[in-house]
CSV table of C-alpha atoms in Angstrom, one decimal:
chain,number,residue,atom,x,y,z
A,293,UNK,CA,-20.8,21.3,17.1
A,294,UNK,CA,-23.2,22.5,19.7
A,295,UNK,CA,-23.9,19.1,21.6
A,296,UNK,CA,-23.5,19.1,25.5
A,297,UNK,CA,-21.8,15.5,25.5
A,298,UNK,CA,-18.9,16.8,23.1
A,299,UNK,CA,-18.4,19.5,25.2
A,300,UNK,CA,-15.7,18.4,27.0
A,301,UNK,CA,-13.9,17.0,23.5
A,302,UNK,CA,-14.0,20.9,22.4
A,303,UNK,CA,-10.3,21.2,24.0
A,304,UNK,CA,-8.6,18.1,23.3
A,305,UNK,CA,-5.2,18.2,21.9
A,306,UNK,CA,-3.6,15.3,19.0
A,307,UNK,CA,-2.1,13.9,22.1
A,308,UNK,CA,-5.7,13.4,24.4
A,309,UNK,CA,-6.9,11.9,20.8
A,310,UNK,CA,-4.6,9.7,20.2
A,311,UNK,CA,-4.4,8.4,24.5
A,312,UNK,CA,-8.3,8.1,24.1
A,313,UNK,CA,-7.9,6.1,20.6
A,314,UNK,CA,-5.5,3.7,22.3
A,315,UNK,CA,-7.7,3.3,25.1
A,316,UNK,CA,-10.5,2.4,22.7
A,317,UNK,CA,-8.0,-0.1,20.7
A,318,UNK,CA,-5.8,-1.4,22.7
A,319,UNK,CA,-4.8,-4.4,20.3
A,320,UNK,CA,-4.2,-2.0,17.4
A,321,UNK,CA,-0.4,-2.5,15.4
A,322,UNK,CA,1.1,0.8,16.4
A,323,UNK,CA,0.8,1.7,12.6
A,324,UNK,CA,-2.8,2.1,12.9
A,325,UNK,CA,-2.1,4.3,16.3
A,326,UNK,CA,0.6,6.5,14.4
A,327,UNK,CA,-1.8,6.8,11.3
A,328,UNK,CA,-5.0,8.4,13.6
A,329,UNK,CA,-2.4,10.9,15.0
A,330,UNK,CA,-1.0,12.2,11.6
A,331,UNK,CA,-4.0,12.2,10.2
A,332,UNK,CA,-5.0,14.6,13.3
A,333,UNK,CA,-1.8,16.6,12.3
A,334,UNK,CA,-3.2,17.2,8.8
A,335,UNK,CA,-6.3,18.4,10.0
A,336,UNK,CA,-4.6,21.1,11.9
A,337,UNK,CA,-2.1,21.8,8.7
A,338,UNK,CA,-5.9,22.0,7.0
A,339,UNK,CA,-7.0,24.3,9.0
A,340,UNK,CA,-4.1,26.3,9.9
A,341,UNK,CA,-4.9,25.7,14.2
A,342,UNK,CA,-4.1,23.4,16.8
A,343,UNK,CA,-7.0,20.8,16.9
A,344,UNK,CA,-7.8,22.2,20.5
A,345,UNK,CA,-8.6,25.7,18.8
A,346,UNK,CA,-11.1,24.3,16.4
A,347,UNK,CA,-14.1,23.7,18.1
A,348,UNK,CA,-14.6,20.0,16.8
A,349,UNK,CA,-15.9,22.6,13.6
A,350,UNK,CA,-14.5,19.4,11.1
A,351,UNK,CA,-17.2,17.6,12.7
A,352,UNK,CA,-20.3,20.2,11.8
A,353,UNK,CA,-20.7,19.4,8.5
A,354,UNK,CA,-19.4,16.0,6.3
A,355,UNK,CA,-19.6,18.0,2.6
A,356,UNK,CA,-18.1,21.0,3.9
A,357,UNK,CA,-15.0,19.2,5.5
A,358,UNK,CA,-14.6,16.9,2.6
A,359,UNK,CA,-14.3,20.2,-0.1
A,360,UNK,CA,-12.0,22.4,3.3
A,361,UNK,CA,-9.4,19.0,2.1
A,362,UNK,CA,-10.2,19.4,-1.7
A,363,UNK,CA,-8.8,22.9,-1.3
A,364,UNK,CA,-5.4,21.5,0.1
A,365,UNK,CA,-2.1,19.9,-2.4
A,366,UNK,CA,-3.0,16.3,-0.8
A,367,UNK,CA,-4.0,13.8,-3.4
A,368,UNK,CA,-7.5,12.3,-2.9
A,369,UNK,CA,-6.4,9.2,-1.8
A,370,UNK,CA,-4.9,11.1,1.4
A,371,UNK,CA,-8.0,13.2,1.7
A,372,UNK,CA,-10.2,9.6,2.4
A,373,UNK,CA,-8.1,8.8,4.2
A,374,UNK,CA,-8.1,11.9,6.4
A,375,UNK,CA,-11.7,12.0,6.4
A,376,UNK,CA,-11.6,8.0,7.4
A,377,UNK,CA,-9.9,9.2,10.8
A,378,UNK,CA,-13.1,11.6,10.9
A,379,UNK,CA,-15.3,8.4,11.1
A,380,UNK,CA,-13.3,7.1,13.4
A,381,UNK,CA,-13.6,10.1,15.9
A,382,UNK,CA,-17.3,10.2,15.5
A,383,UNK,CA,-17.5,6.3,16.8
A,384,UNK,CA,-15.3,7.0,19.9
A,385,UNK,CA,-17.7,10.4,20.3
A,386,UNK,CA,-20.5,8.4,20.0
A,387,UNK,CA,-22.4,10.9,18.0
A,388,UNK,CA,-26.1,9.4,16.8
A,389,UNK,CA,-26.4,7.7,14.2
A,390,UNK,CA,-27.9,9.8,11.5
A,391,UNK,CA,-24.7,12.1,12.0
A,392,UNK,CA,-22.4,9.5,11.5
A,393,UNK,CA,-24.2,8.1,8.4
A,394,UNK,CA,-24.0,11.6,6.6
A,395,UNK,CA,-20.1,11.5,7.1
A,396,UNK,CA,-20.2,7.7,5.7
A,397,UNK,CA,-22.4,8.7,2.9
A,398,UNK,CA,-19.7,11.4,1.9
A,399,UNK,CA,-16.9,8.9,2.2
A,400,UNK,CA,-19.1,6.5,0.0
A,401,UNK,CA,-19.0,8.8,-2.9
A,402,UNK,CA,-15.8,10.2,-2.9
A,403,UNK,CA,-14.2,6.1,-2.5
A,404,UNK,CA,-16.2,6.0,-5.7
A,405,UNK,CA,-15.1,9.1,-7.4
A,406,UNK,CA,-11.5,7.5,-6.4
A,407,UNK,CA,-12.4,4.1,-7.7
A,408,UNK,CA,-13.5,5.5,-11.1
A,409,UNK,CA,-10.8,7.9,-11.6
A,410,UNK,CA,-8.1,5.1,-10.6
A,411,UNK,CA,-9.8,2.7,-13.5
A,412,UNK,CA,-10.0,5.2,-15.9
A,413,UNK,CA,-6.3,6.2,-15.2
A,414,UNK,CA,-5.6,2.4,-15.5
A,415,UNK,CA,-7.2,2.0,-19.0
A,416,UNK,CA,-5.4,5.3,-20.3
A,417,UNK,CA,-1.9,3.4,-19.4
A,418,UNK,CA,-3.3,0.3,-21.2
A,419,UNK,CA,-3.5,2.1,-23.8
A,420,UNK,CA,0.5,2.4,-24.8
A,421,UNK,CA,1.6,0.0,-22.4
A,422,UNK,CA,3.2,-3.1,-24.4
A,423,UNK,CA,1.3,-6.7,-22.9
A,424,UNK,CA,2.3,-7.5,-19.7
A,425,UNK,CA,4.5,-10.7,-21.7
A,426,UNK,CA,6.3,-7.9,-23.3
A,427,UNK,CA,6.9,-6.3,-20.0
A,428,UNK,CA,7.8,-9.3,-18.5
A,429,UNK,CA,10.5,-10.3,-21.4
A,430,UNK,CA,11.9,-6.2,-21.3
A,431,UNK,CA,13.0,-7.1,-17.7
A,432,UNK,CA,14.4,-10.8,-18.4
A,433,UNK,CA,16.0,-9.3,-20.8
A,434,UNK,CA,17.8,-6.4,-19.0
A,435,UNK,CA,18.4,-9.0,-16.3
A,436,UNK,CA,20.4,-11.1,-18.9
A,437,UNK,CA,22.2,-8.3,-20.1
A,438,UNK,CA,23.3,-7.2,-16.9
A,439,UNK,CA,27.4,-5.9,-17.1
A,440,UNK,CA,29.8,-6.6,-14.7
A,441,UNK,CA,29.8,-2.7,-14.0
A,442,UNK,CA,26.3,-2.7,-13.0
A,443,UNK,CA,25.5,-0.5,-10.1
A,444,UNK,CA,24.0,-1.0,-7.0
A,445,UNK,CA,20.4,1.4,-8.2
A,446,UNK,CA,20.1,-0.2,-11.4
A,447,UNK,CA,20.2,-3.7,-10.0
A,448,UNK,CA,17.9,-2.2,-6.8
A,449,UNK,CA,15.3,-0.8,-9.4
A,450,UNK,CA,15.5,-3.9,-11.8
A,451,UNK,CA,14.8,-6.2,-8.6
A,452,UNK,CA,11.7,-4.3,-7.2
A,453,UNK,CA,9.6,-4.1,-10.2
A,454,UNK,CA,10.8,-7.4,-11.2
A,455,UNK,CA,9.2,-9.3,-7.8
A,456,UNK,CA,6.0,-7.4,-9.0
A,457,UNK,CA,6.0,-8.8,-12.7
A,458,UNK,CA,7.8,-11.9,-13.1
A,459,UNK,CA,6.0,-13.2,-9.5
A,460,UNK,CA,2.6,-12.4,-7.8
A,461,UNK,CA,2.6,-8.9,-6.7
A,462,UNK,CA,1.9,-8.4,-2.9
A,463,UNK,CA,0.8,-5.4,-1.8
A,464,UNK,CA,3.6,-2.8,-1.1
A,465,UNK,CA,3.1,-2.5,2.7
A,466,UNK,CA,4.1,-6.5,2.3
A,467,UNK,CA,7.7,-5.8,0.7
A,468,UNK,CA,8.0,-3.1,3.7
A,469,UNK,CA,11.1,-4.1,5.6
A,470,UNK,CA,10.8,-7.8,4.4
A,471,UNK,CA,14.1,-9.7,5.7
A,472,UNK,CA,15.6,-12.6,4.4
A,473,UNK,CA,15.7,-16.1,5.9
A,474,UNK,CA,17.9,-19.4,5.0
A,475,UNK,CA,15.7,-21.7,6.6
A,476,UNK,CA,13.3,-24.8,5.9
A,477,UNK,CA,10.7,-23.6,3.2
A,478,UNK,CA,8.5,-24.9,6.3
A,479,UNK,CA,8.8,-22.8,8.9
A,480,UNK,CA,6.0,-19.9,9.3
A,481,UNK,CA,7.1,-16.8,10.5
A,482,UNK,CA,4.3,-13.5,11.4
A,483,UNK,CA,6.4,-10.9,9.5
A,484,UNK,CA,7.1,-10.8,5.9
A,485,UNK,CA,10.6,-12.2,4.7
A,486,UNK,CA,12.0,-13.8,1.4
A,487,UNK,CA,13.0,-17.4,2.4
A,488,UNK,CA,15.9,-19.5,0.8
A,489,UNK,CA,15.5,-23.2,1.9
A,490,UNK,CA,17.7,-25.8,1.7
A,491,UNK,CA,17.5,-26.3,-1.8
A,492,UNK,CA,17.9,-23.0,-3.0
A,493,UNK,CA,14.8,-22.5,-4.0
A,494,UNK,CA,13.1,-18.9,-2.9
A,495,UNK,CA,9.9,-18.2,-1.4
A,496,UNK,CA,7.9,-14.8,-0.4
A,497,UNK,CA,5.9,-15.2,3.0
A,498,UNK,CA,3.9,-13.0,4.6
A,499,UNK,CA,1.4,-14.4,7.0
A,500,UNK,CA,-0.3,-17.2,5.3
A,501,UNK,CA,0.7,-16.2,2.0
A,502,UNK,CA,3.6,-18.2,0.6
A,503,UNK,CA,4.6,-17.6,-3.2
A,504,UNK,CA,7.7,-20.0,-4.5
A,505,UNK,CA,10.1,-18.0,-6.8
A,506,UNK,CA,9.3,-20.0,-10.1
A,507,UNK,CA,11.2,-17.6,-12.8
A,508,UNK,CA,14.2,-18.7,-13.5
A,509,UNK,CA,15.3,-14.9,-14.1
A,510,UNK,CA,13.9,-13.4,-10.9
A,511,UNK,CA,15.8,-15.8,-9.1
A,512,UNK,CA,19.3,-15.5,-11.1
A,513,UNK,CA,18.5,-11.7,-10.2
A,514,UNK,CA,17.7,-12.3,-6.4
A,515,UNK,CA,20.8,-14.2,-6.4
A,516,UNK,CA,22.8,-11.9,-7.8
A,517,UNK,CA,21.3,-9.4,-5.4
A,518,UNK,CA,22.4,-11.4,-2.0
A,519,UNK,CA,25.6,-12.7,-3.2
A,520,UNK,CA,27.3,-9.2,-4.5
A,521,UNK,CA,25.2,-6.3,-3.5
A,522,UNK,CA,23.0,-6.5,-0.1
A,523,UNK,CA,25.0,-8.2,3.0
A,524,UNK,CA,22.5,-7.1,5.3
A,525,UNK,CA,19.6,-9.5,6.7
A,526,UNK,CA,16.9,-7.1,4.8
A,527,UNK,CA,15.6,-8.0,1.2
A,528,UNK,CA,14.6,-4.2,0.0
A,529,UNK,CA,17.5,-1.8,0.8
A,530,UNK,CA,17.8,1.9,0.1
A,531,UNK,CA,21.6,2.1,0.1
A,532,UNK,CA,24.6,-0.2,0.3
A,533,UNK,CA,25.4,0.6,4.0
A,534,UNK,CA,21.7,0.7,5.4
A,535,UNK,CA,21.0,-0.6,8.4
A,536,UNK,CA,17.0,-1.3,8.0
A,537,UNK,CA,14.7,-2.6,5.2
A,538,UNK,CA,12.9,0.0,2.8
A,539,UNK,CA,9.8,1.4,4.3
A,540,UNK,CA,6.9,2.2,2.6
A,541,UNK,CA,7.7,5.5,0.9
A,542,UNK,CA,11.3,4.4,-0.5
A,543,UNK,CA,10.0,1.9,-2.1
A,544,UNK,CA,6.9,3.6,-3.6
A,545,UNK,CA,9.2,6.2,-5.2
A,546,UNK,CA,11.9,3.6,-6.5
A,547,UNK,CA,8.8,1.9,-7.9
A,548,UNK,CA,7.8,4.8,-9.8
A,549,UNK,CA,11.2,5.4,-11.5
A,550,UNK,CA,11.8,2.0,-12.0
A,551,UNK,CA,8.6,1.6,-14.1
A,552,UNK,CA,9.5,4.6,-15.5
A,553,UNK,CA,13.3,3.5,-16.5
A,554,UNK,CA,12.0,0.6,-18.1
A,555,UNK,CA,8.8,0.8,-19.5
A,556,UNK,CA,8.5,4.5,-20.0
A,557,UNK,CA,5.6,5.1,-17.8
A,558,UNK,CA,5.2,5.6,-13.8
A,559,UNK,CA,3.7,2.1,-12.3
A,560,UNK,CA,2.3,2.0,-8.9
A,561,UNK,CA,2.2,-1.2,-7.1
A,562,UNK,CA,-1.7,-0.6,-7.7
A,563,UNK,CA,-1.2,-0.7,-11.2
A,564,UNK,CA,1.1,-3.9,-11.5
A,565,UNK,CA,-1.4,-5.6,-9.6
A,566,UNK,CA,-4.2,-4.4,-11.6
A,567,UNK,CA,-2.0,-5.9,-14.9
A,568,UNK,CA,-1.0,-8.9,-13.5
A,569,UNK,CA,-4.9,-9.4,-12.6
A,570,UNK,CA,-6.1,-8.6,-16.4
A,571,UNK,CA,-3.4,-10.8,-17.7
A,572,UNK,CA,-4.6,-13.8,-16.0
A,573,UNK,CA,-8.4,-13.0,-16.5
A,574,UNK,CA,-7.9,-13.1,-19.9
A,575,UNK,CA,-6.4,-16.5,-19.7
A,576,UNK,CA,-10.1,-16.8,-18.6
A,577,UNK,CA,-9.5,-18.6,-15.5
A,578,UNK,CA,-12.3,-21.1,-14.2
A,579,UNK,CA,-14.2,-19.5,-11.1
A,580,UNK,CA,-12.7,-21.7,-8.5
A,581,UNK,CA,-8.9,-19.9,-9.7
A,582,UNK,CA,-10.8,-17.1,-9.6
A,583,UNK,CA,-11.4,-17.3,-5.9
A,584,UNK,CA,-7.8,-18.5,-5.0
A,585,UNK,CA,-6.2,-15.3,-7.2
A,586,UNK,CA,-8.7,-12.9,-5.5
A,587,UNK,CA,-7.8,-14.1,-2.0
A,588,UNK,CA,-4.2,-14.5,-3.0
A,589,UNK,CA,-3.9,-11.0,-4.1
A,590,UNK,CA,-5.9,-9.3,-0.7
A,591,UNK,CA,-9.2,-8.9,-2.5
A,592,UNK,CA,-12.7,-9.3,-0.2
A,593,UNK,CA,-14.9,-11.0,-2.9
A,594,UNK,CA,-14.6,-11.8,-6.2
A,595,UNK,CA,-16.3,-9.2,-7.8
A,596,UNK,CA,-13.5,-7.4,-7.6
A,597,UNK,CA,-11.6,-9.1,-10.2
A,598,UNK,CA,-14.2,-8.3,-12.6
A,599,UNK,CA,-12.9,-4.6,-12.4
A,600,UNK,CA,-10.2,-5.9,-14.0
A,601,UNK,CA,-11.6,-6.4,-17.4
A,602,UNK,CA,-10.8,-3.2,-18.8
């Protein structure tokens, strides 16, 4: 890119990127910092050179960058979101505005293309997935049956797709690390934790979301899970002698082979939600529920939900 005012970007490492993106944000969570710099990283794994040795060329053309990434093993989920960093560069560059737009117009399409292929993936698992009742009783009914000998994995799977079926699923970055808290139902705490109040009754916060444990099974099973098999202050853990919470990625994989183990099909947390959603639009729900589901769940509008008529 052949502009004078880039010129002196031409020779900026990961590291000058990510100081002059903290510099433009300096409120971001220091996810959102981490995230810019390994999507910088993939752009040099992309291109097979250090971002300082490739002449901002990522930057020359929005169609040919987009199909360098379709070349690559990463799914196309990461490839938006690669190309989302992209955007992001070109507003700290200050490039004009008709460049900028021709990389957003790319980014447009291919959130589409993601959006359809995501539905249709949704209505193919629809197709030989029993109701979502059916998959609730499957897991109340391995959580009844559970032996004495039960192991630590089986009762970690059966609890993490159970908070996503037999409660309102979260998103997954909202189970990330979640701790557990024997306090007042009351008290309002920033990060996300799974609450026990005086009663005993349990509740899942995070922010201004709180969901009360109302199935009578998921909370013998969350019991069961304090009492005998995590001693540690964190709700999701990975192992018996962990010292942290699941992140992200442990729990996306135990996800997938819990769905797997019990309903014979890999879930995503995308997915449950997506069920959970068409199960209660076909209880036809008036439009003011409507509104209090989609903001409950993270949607922006309620036209969303209508995706969920499949």
């Amino acid at each position: 890119m052949n502009k004078d005012y880039l010129k002196k970007f031409l020779a900026y490492k990961v590291s000058d990127f990510e100081e002059f993106h903290r510099k433009a944000y300096p409120h971001a969570h220091q996810r959102t910092h981490k995230s810019f710099r390994e999507s910088l990283r993939r752009v040099e794994k992309i291109y097979g050179k250090p971002l300082q040795e490739l002449n901002l060329c990522f930057l020359q053309d929005a169609k040919e960058t987009f199909d360098k990434f379709k070349e690559t093993d990463y799914s196309h989920q990461t490839n938006i979101s690669t190309f989302c960093m992209i955007l992001k560069i070109l507003k700290l560059l200050g490039v004009p505005v008709d460049e900028y737009n021709k990389f957003q117009n790319i980014l447009n399409i291919e959130s589409k293309k993601n959006q359809i292929t995501r539905e249709e993936d949704l209505k193919d698992k629809l197709g030989f997935l029993p109701p979502f009742q059916d998959m609730k009783d499957v897991l109340r009914d391995k959580i009844d049956n559970l032996s004495e000998s039960v192991s630590f994995q089986d009762v970690k799977y059966l609890l993490i797709v159970s908070m996503m079926v037999l409660s309102v699923p979260l998103k997954l970055l909202q189970y990330t690390k979640m701790t557990i808290k024997f306090v007042n139902a009351e008290s309002n705490y920033i990060k996300n934790f799974l609450l026990e109040d005086i009663e005993g009754n349990y509740f899942v916060k995070s922010g201004d979301i709180s969901i009360k444990i109302n199935d009578p099974h998921l909370k013998k099973l969350i019991k069961l899970w304090i009492n005998e098999f995590n001693t540690t202050k964190h709700f999701f853990i990975q192992h018996e002698d962990a010292k942290t919470g699941m992140n992200n990625k442990e729990l996306r994989i135990a996800l997938n082979n819990a769905t797997k183990q019990y309903f014979g099909e890999t879930l995503s947390n995308t997915d449950l939600r997506s069920l959970y959603m068409k199960n209660l639009m076909d209880l036809d729900p008036s439009f003011k529920e409507k509104v209090q589901l989609s903001e409950l769940l993270g949607y922006k509008n309620t036209n969303v939900l209508e995706l969920h008529k499949v």
